[in-house]
Amino acid sequence: MKAVTIFAVVMVVAAAAPQQSDRDAQIIKSSIDNIGTDGYSYEYETSNGIAAQEQGQLRNAGTDNEIMAVQGQFQYVGPDGVTYTVTYTADENGFQPQGAHLPVAQ
């Protein structure tokens, strides 16, 4: 359960790693809501085009199949000037990212 959430957060941080020109970026929006034992949600946006939002809900509480099911998205501006957006879910089926720039399994 924690591993899925940690992996998703690491992916967001890695994708949003600032470039040299992003050094002076400012946080223009940030909120953390609904943090509890049954779920959470957060979102943020920076002045250089990085943004993320995520919600997690506890499923099957108190059972051997308990899991934090997560859904969210993040975006960033790549070195080529293109804004890349990734939406994802992370649950009992693993981390499942989707984006126009990502390959799709056949």
CSV table of N, CA and C in Angstrom, one decimal:
chain,number,residue,atom,x,y,z
A,1,MET,N,0.8,-1.2,0.0
A,1,MET,CA,0.0,0.0,0.0
A,1,MET,C,0.9,1.2,0.0
A,2,LYS,N,1.8,1.3,0.9
A,2,LYS,CA,2.7,2.5,1.0
A,2,LYS,C,3.6,2.5,-0.2
A,3,ALA,N,4.0,1.4,-0.7
A,3,ALA,CA,5.0,1.4,-1.8
A,3,ALA,C,4.4,2.0,-3.0
A,4,VAL,N,3.1,1.7,-3.3
A,4,VAL,CA,2.5,2.3,-4.5
A,4,VAL,C,2.4,3.8,-4.3
A,5,THR,N,2.1,4.3,-3.2
A,5,THR,CA,2.0,5.8,-3.0
A,5,THR,C,3.4,6.4,-3.1
A,6,ILE,N,4.4,5.8,-2.5
A,6,ILE,CA,5.7,6.3,-2.5
A,6,ILE,C,6.2,6.3,-4.0
A,7,PHE,N,6.0,5.3,-4.7
A,7,PHE,CA,6.4,5.2,-6.1
A,7,PHE,C,5.8,6.3,-6.9
A,8,ALA,N,4.5,6.6,-6.7
A,8,ALA,CA,3.8,7.6,-7.4
A,8,ALA,C,4.4,9.0,-7.1
A,9,VAL,N,4.7,9.2,-5.8
A,9,VAL,CA,5.3,10.5,-5.4
A,9,VAL,C,6.6,10.7,-6.0
A,10,VAL,N,7.4,9.6,-6.0
A,10,VAL,CA,8.8,9.7,-6.6
A,10,VAL,C,8.7,10.0,-8.1
A,11,MET,N,7.7,9.4,-8.8
A,11,MET,CA,7.6,9.7,-10.2
A,11,MET,C,7.2,11.2,-10.4
A,12,VAL,N,6.4,11.7,-9.6
A,12,VAL,CA,6.0,13.1,-9.7
A,12,VAL,C,7.2,14.0,-9.5
A,13,VAL,N,8.0,13.7,-8.5
A,13,VAL,CA,9.2,14.5,-8.1
A,13,VAL,C,10.2,14.4,-9.2
A,14,ALA,N,10.4,13.2,-9.7
A,14,ALA,CA,11.4,13.0,-10.8
A,14,ALA,C,11.0,13.8,-12.1
A,15,ALA,N,9.7,13.7,-12.4
A,15,ALA,CA,9.3,14.4,-13.6
A,15,ALA,C,9.3,15.9,-13.5
A,16,ALA,N,9.1,16.3,-12.2
A,16,ALA,CA,9.1,17.8,-12.0
A,16,ALA,C,10.4,18.4,-11.6
A,17,ALA,N,11.5,17.6,-11.7
A,17,ALA,CA,12.8,18.1,-11.2
A,17,ALA,C,13.1,19.4,-12.0
A,18,PRO,N,13.5,20.5,-11.3
A,18,PRO,CA,13.7,21.7,-12.0
A,18,PRO,C,14.9,21.7,-12.8
A,19,GLN,N,14.8,22.4,-13.9
A,19,GLN,CA,15.9,22.6,-14.8
A,19,GLN,C,16.6,23.9,-14.4
A,20,GLN,N,17.8,24.2,-14.9
A,20,GLN,CA,18.6,25.4,-14.5
A,20,GLN,C,17.7,26.6,-14.6
A,21,SER,N,16.9,26.8,-15.7
A,21,SER,CA,16.1,28.0,-15.9
A,21,SER,C,14.9,28.0,-15.0
A,22,ASP,N,14.6,26.9,-14.3
A,22,ASP,CA,13.5,26.9,-13.4
A,22,ASP,C,13.8,27.2,-12.0
A,23,ARG,N,15.0,27.6,-11.7
A,23,ARG,CA,15.5,27.9,-10.4
A,23,ARG,C,14.6,28.9,-9.6
A,24,ASP,N,14.0,29.9,-10.3
A,24,ASP,CA,13.3,30.9,-9.7
A,24,ASP,C,11.8,30.7,-9.7
A,25,ALA,N,11.4,29.5,-10.0
A,25,ALA,CA,9.9,29.2,-10.1
A,25,ALA,C,9.3,29.4,-8.7
A,26,GLN,N,8.0,29.8,-8.7
A,26,GLN,CA,7.3,30.1,-7.5
A,26,GLN,C,6.1,29.1,-7.4
A,27,ILE,N,5.7,28.8,-6.2
A,27,ILE,CA,4.5,28.0,-6.0
A,27,ILE,C,3.3,29.0,-6.1
A,28,ILE,N,2.4,28.7,-7.0
A,28,ILE,CA,1.3,29.6,-7.2
A,28,ILE,C,0.0,29.0,-6.7
A,29,LYS,N,0.0,27.7,-6.4
A,29,LYS,CA,-1.2,27.1,-5.9
A,29,LYS,C,-0.8,25.8,-5.1
A,30,SER,N,-1.3,25.7,-3.9
A,30,SER,CA,-1.0,24.5,-3.1
A,30,SER,C,-2.1,24.2,-2.1
A,31,SER,N,-2.6,23.0,-2.1
A,31,SER,CA,-3.6,22.6,-1.1
A,31,SER,C,-3.4,21.1,-0.8
A,32,ILE,N,-3.7,20.9,0.5
A,32,ILE,CA,-3.7,19.5,1.0
A,32,ILE,C,-5.0,19.4,1.7
A,33,ASP,N,-5.8,18.4,1.3
A,33,ASP,CA,-7.2,18.3,1.9
A,33,ASP,C,-7.4,16.8,2.3
A,34,ASN,N,-8.3,16.6,3.2
A,34,ASN,CA,-8.8,15.3,3.5
A,34,ASN,C,-7.7,14.3,3.8
A,35,ILE,N,-6.8,14.7,4.7
A,35,ILE,CA,-5.8,13.7,5.1
A,35,ILE,C,-6.3,13.0,6.3
A,36,GLY,N,-6.4,11.7,6.2
A,36,GLY,CA,-6.9,10.9,7.3
A,36,GLY,C,-6.6,9.4,7.0
A,37,THR,N,-7.1,8.6,7.9
A,37,THR,CA,-6.8,7.2,7.7
A,37,THR,C,-7.5,6.5,6.6
A,38,ASP,N,-8.5,7.2,6.1
A,38,ASP,CA,-9.3,6.6,4.9
A,38,ASP,C,-9.0,7.2,3.6
A,39,GLY,N,-8.1,8.2,3.6
A,39,GLY,CA,-7.8,8.8,2.3
A,39,GLY,C,-7.1,10.2,2.4
A,40,TYR,N,-6.8,10.8,1.3
A,40,TYR,CA,-6.1,12.1,1.2
A,40,TYR,C,-6.3,12.7,-0.2
A,41,SER,N,-6.0,14.0,-0.3
A,41,SER,CA,-5.9,14.6,-1.6
A,41,SER,C,-5.0,15.8,-1.5
A,42,TYR,N,-4.3,16.1,-2.6
A,42,TYR,CA,-3.5,17.3,-2.6
A,42,TYR,C,-3.4,17.8,-4.1
A,43,GLU,N,-2.9,19.0,-4.2
A,43,GLU,CA,-2.6,19.6,-5.5
A,43,GLU,C,-1.7,20.7,-5.4
A,44,TYR,N,-0.9,21.0,-6.4
A,44,TYR,CA,0.0,22.1,-6.4
A,44,TYR,C,0.2,22.5,-7.9
A,45,GLU,N,0.7,23.8,-8.0
A,45,GLU,CA,1.0,24.3,-9.3
A,45,GLU,C,2.2,25.3,-9.1
A,46,THR,N,3.1,25.4,-10.1
A,46,THR,CA,4.2,26.3,-10.0
A,46,THR,C,4.2,27.2,-11.2
A,47,SER,N,4.9,28.3,-11.1
A,47,SER,CA,4.9,29.3,-12.1
A,47,SER,C,5.6,28.9,-13.4
A,48,ASN,N,6.3,27.8,-13.4
A,48,ASN,CA,7.0,27.3,-14.6
A,48,ASN,C,6.3,26.1,-15.3
A,49,GLY,N,5.0,26.0,-15.0
A,49,GLY,CA,4.2,25.0,-15.7
A,49,GLY,C,4.1,23.6,-15.1
A,50,ILE,N,4.7,23.4,-13.9
A,50,ILE,CA,4.6,22.1,-13.2
A,50,ILE,C,3.3,22.1,-12.4
A,51,ALA,N,2.6,21.1,-12.5
A,51,ALA,CA,1.3,20.9,-11.7
A,51,ALA,C,1.1,19.5,-11.4
A,52,ALA,N,0.4,19.2,-10.3
A,52,ALA,CA,0.1,17.8,-9.9
A,52,ALA,C,-1.1,17.8,-9.0
A,53,GLN,N,-1.9,16.8,-9.1
A,53,GLN,CA,-3.0,16.6,-8.2
A,53,GLN,C,-3.1,15.1,-8.0
A,54,GLU,N,-3.5,14.7,-6.8
A,54,GLU,CA,-3.7,13.3,-6.5
A,54,GLU,C,-4.7,13.1,-5.4
A,55,GLN,N,-5.4,12.0,-5.5
A,55,GLN,CA,-6.4,11.6,-4.4
A,55,GLN,C,-6.1,10.1,-4.1
A,56,GLY,N,-6.2,9.7,-2.9
A,56,GLY,CA,-6.1,8.3,-2.5
A,56,GLY,C,-7.3,8.0,-1.5
A,57,GLN,N,-7.8,6.8,-1.7
A,57,GLN,CA,-8.9,6.2,-0.9
A,57,GLN,C,-8.5,4.8,-0.4
A,58,LEU,N,-8.8,4.6,0.9
A,58,LEU,CA,-8.5,3.3,1.4
A,58,LEU,C,-9.6,2.3,1.0
A,59,ARG,N,-9.2,1.2,0.4
A,59,ARG,CA,-10.1,0.1,0.0
A,59,ARG,C,-9.9,-1.1,0.9
A,60,ASN,N,-11.0,-1.8,1.1
A,60,ASN,CA,-11.0,-3.1,1.9
A,60,ASN,C,-10.4,-2.9,3.3
A,61,ALA,N,-10.7,-1.8,4.0
A,61,ALA,CA,-10.2,-1.5,5.3
A,61,ALA,C,-10.3,-2.7,6.2
A,62,GLY,N,-9.2,-3.0,7.0
A,62,GLY,CA,-9.3,-4.0,8.0
A,62,GLY,C,-9.2,-5.4,7.5
A,63,THR,N,-9.0,-5.6,6.2
A,63,THR,CA,-8.8,-6.9,5.6
A,63,THR,C,-7.4,-7.2,5.2
A,64,ASP,N,-7.1,-8.4,4.8
A,64,ASP,CA,-5.8,-8.8,4.2
A,64,ASP,C,-5.6,-8.1,2.9
A,65,ASN,N,-6.7,-7.6,2.3
A,65,ASN,CA,-6.6,-7.0,0.9
A,65,ASN,C,-6.7,-5.5,1.0
A,66,GLU,N,-6.4,-4.9,2.2
A,66,GLU,CA,-6.4,-3.4,2.4
A,66,GLU,C,-5.4,-2.8,1.4
A,67,ILE,N,-5.8,-1.7,0.8
A,67,ILE,CA,-4.9,-1.0,-0.2
A,67,ILE,C,-5.4,0.4,-0.2
A,68,MET,N,-4.4,1.3,-0.5
A,68,MET,CA,-4.7,2.7,-0.8
A,68,MET,C,-4.7,2.9,-2.3
A,69,ALA,N,-5.9,3.1,-2.8
A,69,ALA,CA,-6.0,3.2,-4.3
A,69,ALA,C,-5.8,4.7,-4.6
A,70,VAL,N,-5.0,5.0,-5.5
A,70,VAL,CA,-4.6,6.4,-5.8
A,70,VAL,C,-4.9,6.7,-7.3
A,71,GLN,N,-5.3,7.9,-7.5
A,71,GLN,CA,-5.5,8.4,-8.9
A,71,GLN,C,-5.0,9.8,-8.9
A,72,GLY,N,-4.4,10.2,-10.0
A,72,GLY,CA,-4.0,11.6,-10.1
A,72,GLY,C,-3.4,11.9,-11.5
A,73,GLN,N,-2.8,13.1,-11.6
A,73,GLN,CA,-2.1,13.5,-12.8
A,73,GLN,C,-1.0,14.5,-12.5
A,74,PHE,N,-0.1,14.6,-13.3
A,74,PHE,CA,1.0,15.7,-13.2
A,74,PHE,C,1.3,16.1,-14.6
A,75,GLN,N,1.8,17.4,-14.7
A,75,GLN,CA,2.3,17.9,-15.9
A,75,GLN,C,3.6,18.7,-15.7
A,76,TYR,N,4.3,18.8,-16.7
A,76,TYR,CA,5.6,19.6,-16.7
A,76,TYR,C,5.9,20.0,-18.1
A,77,VAL,N,6.8,21.0,-18.2
A,77,VAL,CA,7.2,21.5,-19.5
A,77,VAL,C,8.6,20.9,-19.8
A,78,GLY,N,8.7,20.1,-20.8
A,78,GLY,CA,9.9,19.4,-21.2
A,78,GLY,C,11.0,20.4,-21.7
A,79,PRO,N,12.2,19.9,-21.9
A,79,PRO,CA,13.3,20.7,-22.5
A,79,PRO,C,13.0,21.2,-23.9
A,80,ASP,N,12.1,20.5,-24.5
A,80,ASP,CA,11.7,20.9,-25.9
A,80,ASP,C,10.5,21.9,-25.9
A,81,GLY,N,10.1,22.4,-24.7
A,81,GLY,CA,9.0,23.4,-24.7
A,81,GLY,C,7.6,22.8,-24.7
A,82,VAL,N,7.5,21.5,-24.8
A,82,VAL,CA,6.2,20.8,-24.9
A,82,VAL,C,5.7,20.5,-23.4
A,83,THR,N,4.4,20.8,-23.2
A,83,THR,CA,3.9,20.4,-21.9
A,83,THR,C,3.4,19.0,-21.9
A,84,TYR,N,4.0,18.2,-21.1
A,84,TYR,CA,3.7,16.7,-21.0
A,84,TYR,C,2.7,16.5,-19.8
A,85,THR,N,1.7,15.7,-20.0
A,85,THR,CA,0.7,15.4,-19.0
A,85,THR,C,0.6,13.9,-18.8
A,86,VAL,N,0.7,13.5,-17.6
A,86,VAL,CA,0.5,12.0,-17.3
A,86,VAL,C,-0.6,11.9,-16.3
A,87,THR,N,-1.6,11.0,-16.6
A,87,THR,CA,-2.6,10.7,-15.6
A,87,THR,C,-2.3,9.2,-15.2
A,88,TYR,N,-2.7,8.9,-14.0
A,88,TYR,CA,-2.3,7.6,-13.5
A,88,TYR,C,-3.3,7.1,-12.4
A,89,THR,N,-3.3,5.8,-12.3
A,89,THR,CA,-3.9,5.1,-11.1
A,89,THR,C,-2.9,4.2,-10.5
A,90,ALA,N,-3.0,4.0,-9.3
A,90,ALA,CA,-2.1,3.0,-8.6
A,90,ALA,C,-3.0,2.3,-7.6
A,91,ASP,N,-3.1,1.0,-7.7
A,91,ASP,CA,-4.0,0.2,-6.9
A,91,ASP,C,-3.5,-1.2,-6.9
A,92,GLU,N,-4.4,-2.2,-6.6
A,92,GLU,CA,-4.0,-3.6,-6.6
A,92,GLU,C,-3.5,-4.1,-7.9
A,93,ASN,N,-3.7,-3.3,-9.0
A,93,ASN,CA,-3.2,-3.7,-10.3
A,93,ASN,C,-1.9,-3.0,-10.6
A,94,GLY,N,-1.3,-2.3,-9.7
A,94,GLY,CA,0.0,-1.6,-9.9
A,94,GLY,C,-0.1,-0.2,-10.3
A,95,PHE,N,1.0,0.4,-10.7
A,95,PHE,CA,1.0,1.8,-11.2
A,95,PHE,C,0.7,1.8,-12.7
A,96,GLN,N,-0.3,2.6,-13.1
A,96,GLN,CA,-0.8,2.5,-14.5
A,96,GLN,C,-0.8,4.0,-15.0
A,97,PRO,N,0.3,4.4,-15.6
A,97,PRO,CA,0.4,5.8,-16.2
A,97,PRO,C,-0.2,5.8,-17.6
A,98,GLN,N,-0.7,7.0,-18.0
A,98,GLN,CA,-1.2,7.2,-19.3
A,98,GLN,C,-0.8,8.6,-19.7
A,99,GLY,N,-0.3,8.7,-20.9
A,99,GLY,CA,0.0,10.0,-21.5
A,99,GLY,C,0.2,9.9,-23.0
A,100,ALA,N,0.0,11.0,-23.7
A,100,ALA,CA,0.1,10.9,-25.2
A,100,ALA,C,1.5,10.6,-25.6
A,101,HIS,N,2.5,10.9,-24.8
A,101,HIS,CA,3.9,10.7,-25.1
A,101,HIS,C,4.4,9.3,-24.6
A,102,LEU,N,3.6,8.5,-23.9
A,102,LEU,CA,4.0,7.3,-23.4
A,102,LEU,C,3.6,6.1,-24.3
A,103,PRO,N,4.5,5.1,-24.4
A,103,PRO,CA,4.1,4.0,-25.3
A,103,PRO,C,2.9,3.2,-24.7
A,104,VAL,N,2.1,2.6,-25.5
A,104,VAL,CA,1.0,1.8,-25.1
A,104,VAL,C,1.3,0.3,-25.4
A,105,ALA,N,1.1,-0.6,-24.4
A,105,ALA,CA,1.3,-2.0,-24.7
A,105,ALA,C,0.3,-2.5,-25.7
A,106,GLN,N,0.7,-3.4,-26.5
A,106,GLN,CA,-0.2,-4.0,-27.6
A,106,GLN,C,-0.6,-5.4,-27.1
